[in-house]
Short mmCIF file of C-alpha atoms in Angstrom, two decimals:
data_model
loop_
_atom_site.label_atom_id
_atom_site.label_comp_id
_atom_site.label_asym_id
_atom_site.label_seq_id
_atom_site.Cartn_x
_atom_site.Cartn_y
_atom_site.Cartn_z
CA UNK A 1 61.06 -16.37 -46.71
CA UNK A 2 63.98 -15.45 -44.46
CA UNK A 3 62.00 -16.35 -41.35
CA UNK A 4 60.87 -19.69 -42.81
CA UNK A 5 64.37 -21.13 -43.19
CA UNK A 6 65.42 -24.19 -41.21
CA UNK A 7 67.97 -24.11 -38.40
CA UNK A 8 69.94 -27.20 -37.34
CA UNK A 9 70.68 -27.54 -33.62
CA UNK A 10 72.52 -30.82 -33.07
CA UNK A 11 70.09 -33.65 -33.82
CA UNK A 12 67.12 -31.26 -34.20
CA UNK A 13 66.07 -29.31 -37.24
CA UNK A 14 63.71 -26.40 -36.56
CA UNK A 15 62.28 -23.67 -38.71
CA UNK A 16 63.45 -20.18 -37.80
CA UNK A 17 59.83 -19.25 -37.09
CA UNK A 18 59.52 -22.10 -34.57
CA UNK A 19 62.77 -21.06 -32.91
CA UNK A 20 61.68 -17.41 -32.68
CA UNK A 21 58.30 -18.42 -31.27
CA UNK A 22 59.95 -20.60 -28.64
CA UNK A 23 62.22 -17.81 -27.47
CA UNK A 24 59.33 -15.36 -27.53
CA UNK A 25 57.48 -17.67 -25.11
CA UNK A 26 60.58 -17.73 -22.89
CA UNK A 27 60.76 -13.93 -23.03
CA UNK A 28 57.07 -13.86 -22.12
CA UNK A 29 57.74 -15.79 -18.91
CA UNK A 30 60.55 -13.37 -18.07
CA UNK A 31 58.42 -10.34 -18.84
CA UNK A 32 55.55 -11.70 -16.76
CA UNK A 33 57.80 -12.33 -13.76
CA UNK A 34 59.29 -8.85 -14.06
CA UNK A 35 55.83 -7.30 -14.34
CA UNK A 36 54.87 -8.87 -11.02
CA UNK A 37 58.13 -8.16 -9.21
CA UNK A 38 58.85 -4.60 -10.35
CA UNK A 39 55.60 -2.85 -9.19
CA UNK A 40 55.69 -4.77 -5.90
CA UNK A 41 59.33 -3.85 -5.31
CA UNK A 42 58.62 -0.18 -6.01
CA UNK A 43 55.63 -0.19 -3.67
CA UNK A 44 57.72 -1.75 -0.89
CA UNK A 45 60.71 0.61 -1.08
CA UNK A 46 59.17 3.91 -2.24
CA UNK A 47 58.61 6.68 0.35
CA UNK A 48 54.85 7.15 0.92
CA UNK A 49 54.88 10.72 -0.43
CA UNK A 50 56.41 9.52 -3.71
CA UNK A 51 54.76 6.12 -4.06
CA UNK A 52 52.40 7.18 -6.82
CA UNK A 53 55.08 8.92 -8.84
CA UNK A 54 57.56 6.07 -8.49
CA UNK A 55 54.86 3.49 -9.14
CA UNK A 56 54.18 5.17 -12.47
CA UNK A 57 57.92 4.92 -13.22
CA UNK A 58 57.31 1.27 -14.14
CA UNK A 59 54.90 2.37 -16.86
CA UNK A 60 57.40 5.03 -17.94
CA UNK A 61 60.02 2.32 -18.39
CA UNK A 62 57.61 0.32 -20.55
CA UNK A 63 56.66 3.19 -22.84
CA UNK A 64 60.20 4.58 -23.06
CA UNK A 65 61.35 1.16 -24.19
CA UNK A 66 58.49 1.04 -26.68
CA UNK A 67 59.62 4.40 -28.06
CA UNK A 68 63.27 3.37 -28.24
CA UNK A 69 62.53 0.14 -30.13
CA UNK A 70 61.19 1.68 -33.38
CA UNK A 71 63.83 4.42 -33.23
CA UNK A 72 66.46 1.67 -33.20
CA UNK A 73 64.63 -0.34 -35.85
CA UNK A 74 64.13 2.58 -38.27
CA UNK A 75 67.76 3.03 -39.40
CA UNK A 76 68.18 -0.74 -39.53
CA UNK A 77 65.19 -1.01 -41.87
CA UNK A 78 66.62 1.76 -44.07
CA UNK A 79 70.13 0.43 -44.60
CA UNK A 80 69.86 -3.35 -44.21
CA UNK A 81 67.90 -5.64 -46.53
CA UNK A 82 64.55 -7.02 -45.30
CA UNK A 83 65.97 -10.56 -45.39
CA UNK A 84 68.38 -9.80 -42.52
CA UNK A 85 67.20 -6.52 -40.95
CA UNK A 86 64.78 -8.27 -38.58
CA UNK A 87 67.71 -10.22 -37.11
CA UNK A 88 69.56 -6.99 -36.29
CA UNK A 89 66.39 -5.54 -34.78
CA UNK A 90 66.23 -8.46 -32.35
CA UNK A 91 69.97 -8.29 -31.67
CA UNK A 92 69.84 -4.56 -30.84
CA UNK A 93 67.89 -5.37 -27.67
CA UNK A 94 70.91 -7.18 -26.22
CA UNK A 95 72.59 -3.87 -25.38
CA UNK A 96 69.79 -2.87 -23.03
CA UNK A 97 69.46 -6.39 -21.64
CA UNK A 98 73.08 -6.27 -20.47
CA UNK A 99 72.52 -2.83 -18.90
CA UNK A 100 69.37 -4.11 -17.17
CA UNK A 101 71.23 -7.06 -15.68
CA UNK A 102 73.95 -4.75 -14.37
CA UNK A 103 71.43 -2.32 -12.91
CA UNK A 104 69.27 -4.96 -11.23
CA UNK A 105 72.34 -6.59 -9.68
CA UNK A 106 73.00 -3.32 -7.81
CA UNK A 107 69.50 -3.02 -6.33
CA UNK A 108 69.15 -3.75 -2.60
CA UNK A 109 66.84 -6.61 -1.55
CA UNK A 110 63.26 -5.75 -0.66
CA UNK A 111 62.89 -4.84 3.04
CA UNK A 112 59.69 -6.86 3.12
CA UNK A 113 61.46 -9.95 1.78
CA UNK A 114 64.34 -9.52 4.24
CA UNK A 115 61.88 -9.22 7.12
CA UNK A 116 60.04 -12.33 5.99
CA UNK A 117 63.38 -14.15 6.31
CA UNK A 118 64.00 -12.69 9.79
CA UNK A 119 66.87 -10.48 8.56
CA UNK A 120 65.61 -7.33 10.29
CA UNK A 121 68.97 -5.55 10.60
CA UNK A 122 69.51 -5.82 6.85
CA UNK A 123 65.95 -4.64 6.25
CA UNK A 124 66.57 -1.60 8.47
CA UNK A 125 69.79 -0.83 6.60
CA UNK A 126 67.91 -0.76 3.28
CA UNK A 127 65.08 1.35 4.70
CA UNK A 128 67.57 3.73 6.32
CA UNK A 129 69.33 4.19 3.00
CA UNK A 130 66.04 5.06 1.31
CA UNK A 131 64.04 6.89 3.98
CA UNK A 132 66.44 8.01 6.69
CA UNK A 133 66.57 6.64 10.26
CA UNK A 134 63.33 8.06 11.69
CA UNK A 135 61.01 6.92 8.91
CA UNK A 136 62.98 3.68 8.53
CA UNK A 137 62.17 2.70 12.13
CA UNK A 138 58.45 3.31 11.60
CA UNK A 139 58.44 1.43 8.30
CA UNK A 140 60.31 -1.52 9.82
CA UNK A 141 57.90 -1.65 12.74
CA UNK A 142 54.95 -1.83 10.36
CA UNK A 143 56.64 -4.54 8.34
CA UNK A 144 57.51 -6.57 11.45
CA UNK A 145 53.92 -6.32 12.67
CA UNK A 146 52.62 -7.56 9.34
CA UNK A 147 55.19 -10.36 9.25
CA UNK A 148 53.88 -11.61 12.59
CA UNK A 149 50.52 -12.22 10.93
CA UNK A 150 50.02 -15.59 9.35
CA UNK A 151 51.04 -15.64 5.69
CA UNK A 152 47.86 -15.53 3.62
CA UNK A 153 47.07 -18.55 1.46
CA UNK A 154 45.23 -18.68 -1.86
CA UNK A 155 41.88 -19.23 -0.17
CA UNK A 156 42.17 -15.85 1.54
CA UNK A 157 41.85 -14.16 -1.85
CA UNK A 158 38.16 -15.15 -1.78
CA UNK A 159 37.39 -13.66 1.63
CA UNK A 160 34.95 -10.78 1.57
CA UNK A 161 37.23 -7.73 1.70
CA UNK A 162 40.08 -9.21 -0.31
CA UNK A 163 37.64 -10.60 -2.87
CA UNK A 164 36.35 -7.11 -3.59
CA UNK A 165 39.89 -5.77 -3.96
CA UNK A 166 40.77 -8.67 -6.25
CA UNK A 167 37.71 -7.96 -8.39
CA UNK A 168 38.74 -4.31 -8.69
CA UNK A 169 42.25 -5.38 -9.66
CA UNK A 170 40.90 -7.69 -12.36
CA UNK A 171 38.68 -4.96 -13.75
CA UNK A 172 41.62 -2.54 -13.78
CA UNK A 173 43.60 -5.12 -15.75
CA UNK A 174 40.71 -5.57 -18.19
CA UNK A 175 40.03 -1.89 -18.83
CA UNK A 176 43.75 -1.19 -18.99
CA UNK A 177 43.76 -3.05 -22.29
CA UNK A 178 40.27 -3.09 -23.77
CA UNK A 179 40.00 0.69 -23.85
CA UNK A 180 41.67 1.09 -27.21
CA UNK A 181 45.40 1.59 -27.15
CA UNK A 182 46.59 -1.85 -26.07
CA UNK A 183 44.46 -3.35 -28.83
CA UNK A 184 45.67 -1.08 -31.62
CA UNK A 185 49.22 -0.43 -30.35
CA UNK A 186 50.66 -3.62 -31.80
CA UNK A 187 49.27 -2.84 -35.24
CA UNK A 188 50.26 0.80 -35.69
CA UNK A 189 52.61 0.05 -38.58
CA UNK A 190 49.86 -1.91 -40.36
CA UNK A 191 47.27 0.81 -39.73
CA UNK A 192 49.41 3.64 -41.08
CA UNK A 193 50.32 1.54 -44.13
CA UNK A 194 46.59 1.04 -44.73
CA UNK A 195 46.20 4.81 -44.42
CA UNK A 196 48.66 5.50 -47.22
CA UNK A 197 52.21 5.33 -45.82
CA UNK A 198 54.26 3.99 -48.71
CA UNK A 199 57.19 2.22 -47.05
CA UNK A 200 57.54 -0.07 -44.06
CA UNK A 201 60.47 2.02 -42.79
CA UNK A 202 58.25 5.11 -42.67
CA UNK A 203 55.56 3.09 -40.88
CA UNK A 204 58.13 2.15 -38.22
CA UNK A 205 58.95 5.85 -37.81
CA UNK A 206 55.24 6.64 -37.36
CA UNK A 207 55.17 4.02 -34.59
CA UNK A 208 58.05 5.85 -32.92
CA UNK A 209 56.05 9.10 -32.99
CA UNK A 210 53.09 7.52 -31.20
CA UNK A 211 55.29 5.86 -28.58
CA UNK A 212 57.19 9.11 -27.93
CA UNK A 213 53.82 10.79 -27.41
CA UNK A 214 52.94 8.06 -24.92
CA UNK A 215 56.21 8.61 -23.07
CA UNK A 216 55.56 12.35 -22.74
CA UNK A 217 52.06 11.75 -21.37
CA UNK A 218 53.38 9.20 -18.87
CA UNK A 219 55.80 11.82 -17.53
CA UNK A 220 52.85 14.21 -17.17
CA UNK A 221 50.98 11.48 -15.30
CA UNK A 222 53.88 11.06 -12.87
CA UNK A 223 53.59 14.76 -12.01
CA UNK A 224 49.80 14.63 -11.56
CA UNK A 225 49.12 11.27 -9.94
CA UNK A 226 49.98 12.24 -6.35
CA UNK A 227 48.53 15.74 -6.73
CA UNK A 228 45.15 14.88 -8.28
CA UNK A 229 44.74 11.31 -7.09
CA UNK A 230 44.06 8.07 -8.94
CA UNK A 231 40.28 8.31 -9.32
CA UNK A 232 40.04 11.77 -10.98
CA UNK A 233 42.76 10.86 -13.47
CA UNK A 234 41.03 7.58 -14.28
CA UNK A 235 37.60 9.20 -14.84
CA UNK A 236 38.98 12.01 -17.02
CA UNK A 237 41.11 9.63 -19.08
CA UNK A 238 38.25 7.19 -19.61
CA UNK A 239 36.03 9.92 -21.04
CA UNK A 240 38.88 11.22 -23.18
CA UNK A 241 39.68 7.74 -24.51
CA UNK A 242 36.06 7.23 -25.54
CA UNK A 243 36.18 10.48 -27.52
CA UNK A 244 39.52 9.95 -29.24
CA UNK A 245 38.87 6.32 -30.18
CA UNK A 246 35.54 7.40 -31.67
CA UNK A 247 37.38 10.04 -33.71
CA UNK A 248 39.98 7.46 -34.75
CA UNK A 249 37.22 5.11 -35.88
CA UNK A 250 35.75 7.85 -38.07
CA UNK A 251 39.15 8.52 -39.67
CA UNK A 252 39.53 4.89 -40.71
CA UNK A 253 35.85 4.42 -41.53
CA UNK A 254 36.02 7.22 -44.10
CA UNK A 255 39.49 6.19 -45.33
CA UNK A 256 41.14 9.51 -44.52
CA UNK A 257 44.87 9.68 -45.18
CA UNK A 258 47.82 11.91 -44.41
CA UNK A 259 48.64 13.79 -41.22
CA UNK A 260 45.21 13.26 -39.65
CA UNK A 261 45.98 9.55 -39.20
CA UNK A 262 49.09 10.04 -37.09
CA UNK A 263 47.33 12.86 -35.19
CA UNK A 264 44.43 10.69 -34.04
CA UNK A 265 46.75 7.79 -33.21
CA UNK A 266 48.90 10.10 -31.07
CA UNK A 267 45.74 11.42 -29.40
CA UNK A 268 44.90 7.84 -28.39
CA UNK A 269 48.14 7.75 -26.42
CA UNK A 270 47.11 10.74 -24.27
CA UNK A 271 44.50 9.05 -22.01
CA UNK A 272 46.45 5.80 -21.98
CA UNK A 273 49.62 7.61 -20.93
CA UNK A 274 47.79 9.75 -18.35
CA UNK A 275 46.02 6.93 -16.54
CA UNK A 276 44.73 3.88 -18.38
CA UNK A 277 48.17 2.42 -19.05
CA UNK A 278 50.05 3.12 -15.83
CA UNK A 279 47.47 3.35 -13.05
CA UNK A 280 46.56 -0.36 -13.09
CA UNK A 281 50.21 -1.31 -12.43
CA UNK A 282 50.34 1.17 -9.56
CA UNK A 283 46.97 0.35 -8.04
CA UNK A 284 47.37 -3.42 -8.33
CA UNK A 285 50.35 -3.13 -5.98
CA UNK A 286 48.44 -0.88 -3.55
CA UNK A 287 45.06 -2.62 -3.24
CA UNK A 288 45.97 -5.69 -1.22
CA UNK A 289 47.17 -6.36 2.33
CA UNK A 290 50.81 -7.41 2.63
CA UNK A 291 50.06 -11.01 3.54
CA UNK A 292 48.34 -11.74 0.20
CA UNK A 293 49.84 -9.03 -2.01
CA UNK A 294 52.20 -11.30 -3.95
CA UNK A 295 49.46 -13.84 -4.72
CA UNK A 296 46.88 -11.18 -5.65
CA UNK A 297 49.29 -9.28 -7.88
CA UNK A 298 50.26 -12.57 -9.56
CA UNK A 299 46.58 -13.26 -10.33
CA UNK A 300 45.81 -9.78 -11.65
CA UNK A 301 49.03 -9.58 -13.70
CA UNK A 302 48.38 -12.99 -15.26
CA UNK A 303 44.86 -11.88 -16.12
CA UNK A 304 46.22 -8.63 -17.57
CA UNK A 305 48.48 -10.47 -19.98
CA UNK A 306 45.64 -12.80 -20.97
CA UNK A 307 43.58 -9.72 -21.81
CA UNK A 308 46.48 -8.30 -23.83
CA UNK A 309 46.58 -11.59 -25.75
CA UNK A 310 42.86 -11.47 -26.52
CA UNK A 311 43.19 -7.85 -27.68
CA UNK A 312 45.95 -8.83 -30.06
CA UNK A 313 43.88 -11.72 -31.43
CA UNK A 314 40.57 -9.91 -31.86
CA UNK A 315 41.69 -6.48 -33.11
CA UNK A 316 42.73 -7.69 -36.60
CA UNK A 317 39.34 -9.41 -36.93
CA UNK A 318 37.44 -6.27 -35.91
CA UNK A 319 39.57 -4.06 -38.16
CA UNK A 320 39.73 -6.47 -41.07
CA UNK A 321 43.53 -6.48 -40.99
CA UNK A 322 45.40 -9.10 -42.95
CA UNK A 323 48.77 -9.25 -41.18
CA UNK A 324 51.58 -10.22 -43.49
CA UNK A 325 54.33 -12.54 -42.18
#
């Protein structure tokens, strides 16, 4: 009822739900742009020996934020009435938004972008700050050589070699989400309530537990990704995800309750945190030549979010969830 109230903005009268949906769409555009820019920026500035680890840092930021959100929402849900608590949950994000704006404003421009604009001295200064003078010279030379090549257009994405890389990127985006966690992750509070958790506040806390587990496994992935390589981690995590989602299905099929529910849900975060969640972001920024990287990453990231949308739409149907407003 609180969300259904009308809001008057000058000559317009909108329901609160319409207003929230509109701003959620705006946030979606911002999140999509950031999801394209951040992995590319990391790939362009990270030292080669640390590229995998730093590439996974983007996934770490996502899951750490997902863990912080329910931890912030839990005390709000305890001490503020349901009619207004959701407003404070939204408002609490403003603190981190301000910090993000301050942090991003201090980042140096991408050396690749500076080179594209012919600002090679500035590009060298950024590379020197990150890599040191010797490696900075080599990196700048490689960038300058690639800049001399003609900028790839959209048609180049369909050329033989790039087409294969694009197909791999699209499949990574698909399996990143249709392997279990991305489908169920948005409905954890509903699932644990179905499994016997009595209060919505406690369900929010259970969500925090699963997201903290995901954060821990992402840190483990950052340690392993450059040591073991992308492919072994992906294969191991795919097998593990098949096993744990099967076990999770059995738990809900036989209506088990109690600790076993949160255990199997936390187990689902292990393969996703190790590989299936973070590796697509890393590999999508590594697969393509520089001249078409931005366009290819834009395509694969757009497809990834479309897959996330379909997961969110189909999972309640498969599970028989009736999501309350």
